[in-house]
Coordinates of C-alpha atoms in Angstrom, one line a residue:
M1 CA -31.6 -25.1 -1.0
S2 CA -31.4 -21.5 -0.9
N3 CA -30.9 -19.7 -5.0
S4 CA -30.0 -16.1 -3.4
P5 CA -26.3 -14.3 -4.0
G6 CA -23.7 -14.5 -1.5
L7 CA -23.7 -11.5 0.7
F8 CA -19.9 -11.6 -1.1
S9 CA -21.1 -11.8 -4.5
S10 CA -23.5 -9.4 -4.4
S11 CA -23.4 -6.0 -5.3
L12 CA -23.7 -4.7 -1.2
G13 CA -21.5 -8.0 -0.3
R14 CA -18.7 -6.7 -2.8
K15 CA -19.0 -3.0 -1.3
Y16 CA -18.3 -5.0 1.9
L17 CA -15.1 -7.2 0.8
M18 CA -13.6 -3.8 -0.7
A19 CA -14.0 -2.0 2.5
I20 CA -13.0 -4.4 4.7
T21 CA -9.3 -5.9 2.0
G22 CA -8.6 -1.7 1.9
L23 CA -8.8 -1.0 5.4
F24 CA -6.5 -3.9 6.1
L25 CA -4.2 -3.1 3.5
C26 CA -4.5 0.3 4.5
S27 CA -2.8 -0.7 8.4
F28 CA -0.1 -3.5 6.2
L29 CA 0.8 0.4 4.9
L30 CA 0.9 1.4 8.3
I31 CA 3.2 -1.3 10.4
H32 CA 5.6 -1.5 6.9
L33 CA 6.1 2.7 7.1
I34 CA 6.6 2.4 10.9
G35 CA 9.2 -0.6 10.3
N36 CA 11.3 1.3 8.2
V37 CA 12.1 4.6 10.3
T38 CA 14.8 2.6 11.5
L39 CA 16.3 3.4 8.0
F40 CA 16.9 6.6 9.7
T41 CA 18.4 5.1 13.0
D42 CA 20.7 2.2 12.8
P43 CA 21.2 -0.2 10.1
V44 CA 22.4 -3.0 11.9
Q45 CA 18.7 -2.6 13.0
F46 CA 16.9 -2.2 10.3
N47 CA 18.7 -5.4 9.0
E48 CA 18.0 -7.0 11.8
Y49 CA 14.4 -6.1 11.5
T50 CA 14.7 -7.5 8.0
R51 CA 15.8 -10.7 8.9
F52 CA 12.8 -10.6 11.2
M53 CA 10.3 -9.9 9.0
S54 CA 12.1 -13.0 6.3
S55 CA 11.9 -15.9 9.1
N56 CA 9.5 -15.0 11.7
P57 CA 6.3 -18.3 10.7
L58 CA 3.5 -16.1 11.9
I59 CA 4.9 -13.4 10.0
R60 CA 5.5 -15.9 6.8
V61 CA 0.9 -16.8 7.1
M62 CA 0.6 -12.8 7.9
E63 CA 2.4 -13.0 3.5
I64 CA -0.6 -15.3 2.9
V65 CA -3.2 -14.1 3.8
L66 CA -2.1 -10.1 2.5
V67 CA -1.2 -11.5 -0.8
V68 CA -4.8 -13.1 -1.1
G69 CA -6.2 -9.6 0.7
F70 CA -4.2 -7.6 -1.9
L71 CA -5.9 -10.0 -4.9
A72 CA -9.3 -9.8 -3.4
H73 CA -9.5 -6.3 -3.5
I74 CA -7.8 -5.9 -7.3
I75 CA -10.4 -8.7 -8.6
D76 CA -13.6 -6.8 -6.6
A77 CA -12.7 -3.3 -7.7
I78 CA -12.7 -4.6 -11.5
M79 CA -15.7 -5.9 -10.9
L80 CA -17.6 -3.3 -9.0
T81 CA -16.8 -1.3 -11.8
K82 CA -18.0 -3.1 -14.1
A83 CA -21.1 -3.6 -12.9
N84 CA -21.4 0.0 -11.9
K85 CA -21.0 1.0 -16.0
T86 CA -23.1 -2.0 -16.7
A87 CA -25.8 -0.7 -14.4
Q88 CA -26.3 2.8 -14.4
P89 CA -24.9 4.1 -16.9
V90 CA -26.4 7.4 -17.4
K91 CA -26.1 8.0 -13.6
Y92 CA -22.0 7.1 -13.9
A93 CA -21.4 9.6 -16.6
M94 CA -23.1 12.2 -14.3
D95 CA -21.2 11.7 -12.1
K96 CA -18.4 12.1 -12.7
K97 CA -18.8 15.7 -13.6
K98 CA -19.4 15.9 -9.8
S99 CA -16.8 13.7 -8.0
T100 CA -13.0 14.2 -8.2
W101 CA -9.8 13.3 -10.1
Y102 CA -8.3 10.7 -8.0
S103 CA -12.3 9.3 -7.1
R104 CA -12.6 9.3 -10.2
N105 CA -9.6 7.5 -11.1
M106 CA -9.4 5.0 -8.6
G107 CA -8.6 1.9 -11.4
L108 CA -5.7 4.3 -13.5
T109 CA -4.0 4.7 -9.7
G110 CA -4.4 1.2 -8.7
T111 CA -3.5 -0.3 -11.3
I112 CA -0.3 2.4 -11.5
I113 CA 0.4 1.7 -7.8
L114 CA -0.1 -2.4 -8.7
A115 CA 3.0 -2.2 -11.6
F116 CA 5.5 0.0 -8.6
L117 CA 4.6 -2.9 -6.1
I118 CA 5.5 -5.4 -8.7
L119 CA 9.1 -3.6 -9.5
H120 CA 9.1 -2.4 -5.6
L121 CA 9.5 -6.7 -4.8
Q122 CA 11.3 -7.9 -7.5
S123 CA 14.1 -4.4 -6.4
F124 CA 13.7 -6.1 -2.4
W125 CA 11.8 -9.0 -1.5
Y126 CA 13.0 -10.6 -4.3
G127 CA 16.4 -9.8 -4.0
Y128 CA 16.9 -10.4 -0.8
K129 CA 14.9 -13.8 -0.8
F130 CA 17.0 -15.0 -4.2
G131 CA 19.7 -12.3 -5.5
D132 CA 23.4 -11.9 -4.2
V133 CA 22.7 -10.2 -1.2
A134 CA 25.8 -9.2 0.4
M135 CA 26.5 -9.7 4.7
T136 CA 26.6 -7.8 7.5
L137 CA 27.4 -8.7 11.3
D138 CA 24.1 -8.3 13.4
S139 CA 24.1 -6.9 17.6
S140 CA 25.9 -10.1 18.4
G141 CA 27.9 -10.4 15.8
T142 CA 26.4 -13.1 13.9
D143 CA 26.2 -12.7 9.8
I144 CA 22.9 -11.7 8.5
K145 CA 21.8 -10.3 4.9
D146 CA 22.3 -6.6 4.4
M147 CA 19.3 -5.2 3.0
Y148 CA 19.8 -1.8 4.2
T149 CA 22.9 -1.8 1.3
M150 CA 20.4 -2.6 -0.8
V151 CA 17.4 0.2 -0.4
E152 CA 20.9 2.5 -0.4
A153 CA 21.7 1.1 -3.5
A154 CA 18.3 1.3 -5.4
F155 CA 17.4 5.5 -4.2
S156 CA 20.7 5.7 -5.2
Q157 CA 19.4 5.3 -8.7
S158 CA 17.6 8.4 -9.6
W159 CA 14.9 7.1 -12.5
Y160 CA 14.0 4.6 -9.2
S161 CA 13.7 7.2 -7.0
A162 CA 11.5 9.1 -9.2
I163 CA 9.4 6.2 -10.0
Y164 CA 9.0 5.6 -6.0
V165 CA 8.0 9.6 -5.6
V166 CA 5.3 8.9 -7.8
A167 CA 3.8 5.9 -6.9
M168 CA 3.3 7.8 -3.5
I169 CA 2.1 10.3 -5.0
L170 CA -0.4 8.4 -6.5
L171 CA -0.8 6.1 -3.7
G172 CA -2.1 9.1 -2.1
T173 CA -4.4 10.1 -3.9
H174 CA -6.0 6.2 -4.0
L175 CA -5.5 6.4 -0.3
N176 CA -7.5 10.1 0.6
H177 CA -10.9 8.8 -1.4
G178 CA -10.5 4.5 -1.0
F179 CA -10.1 5.5 3.2
Q180 CA -13.4 7.3 3.7
S181 CA -15.3 4.9 1.2
A182 CA -14.6 2.5 3.0
F183 CA -15.8 3.5 5.8
Q184 CA -19.0 5.1 4.0
S185 CA -19.3 1.7 2.4
M186 CA -20.0 -0.3 5.8
G187 CA -22.6 2.1 6.2
L188 CA -21.3 4.9 9.1
R189 CA -21.9 7.5 7.3
H190 CA -23.6 10.2 9.3
K191 CA -23.9 14.4 9.4
K192 CA -21.6 14.3 12.4
Y193 CA -18.9 11.6 11.8
T194 CA -17.9 11.5 8.0
P195 CA -16.3 15.4 8.1
A196 CA -14.5 13.4 10.5
I197 CA -13.7 10.5 8.7
K198 CA -13.3 12.6 5.8
K199 CA -10.5 14.7 7.9
A200 CA -9.1 11.6 9.2
G201 CA -8.4 9.8 6.0
T202 CA -6.9 12.4 3.7
A203 CA -4.6 12.8 7.8
F204 CA -3.9 9.2 7.1
A205 CA -3.2 9.7 2.7
V206 CA -0.7 12.3 3.6
I207 CA 1.1 11.0 6.7
I208 CA 1.8 6.9 4.7
T209 CA 2.5 9.9 1.0
L210 CA 5.2 12.0 3.1
G211 CA 6.5 9.1 5.2
F212 CA 6.9 7.1 2.6
I213 CA 8.7 9.7 0.6
S214 CA 11.0 10.9 3.4
F215 CA 13.4 7.2 2.4
P216 CA 14.2 8.5 -0.7
I217 CA 14.5 12.0 -0.2
Y218 CA 17.2 11.4 2.6
F219 CA 19.0 8.6 0.8
Y220 CA 19.3 11.5 -1.8
I221 CA 20.4 14.2 1.0
T222 CA 22.7 11.0 2.6
Q223 CA 24.9 11.3 -0.7
L224 CA 25.5 14.0 -1.4

């Protein structure tokens, strides 16, 4: 029986895992943003979208996959950071002088984003599932839970909107570095393609950040 470490127990394997889970979470963010655009179009449509996302069996399975992917991403990030500091303490210190702030503080921004995610899930996912949610009618006249009103109420609180905006800006810095690093970790580094990947990562980060920030801004403006 081989004593060699498995793929994902090696340093290279953990980098692959970080890249794969990171890109998976990027895809979730994009899908989540597209779905939330219905906040701008029609409260009924948004409530129907929310009901579909909370009741479809396939979505339930994907939720589990998402949680597993998120936990794997966090645990892997901690393990990689510790391994890098232990294996190359001098090089790690020198690299800090050459790197950008957001690349050096992926752990910090990730921790803040995690804290915000817990607050966000408590406000919406937990509140929708187990809270006392007002009912409204869907397009067929059937009673459904009114998530739109929950979102509107949350963003009417200036403190929540401020936290949301700050968290999304930090998410953007996290994505800007993480997106391009994921492709590099998978060996897709080439003088011809790397600049394009970096530009795509920046564009993706900007779209996600501005997209999500637009929601509290929209509700703030509409409530003036």
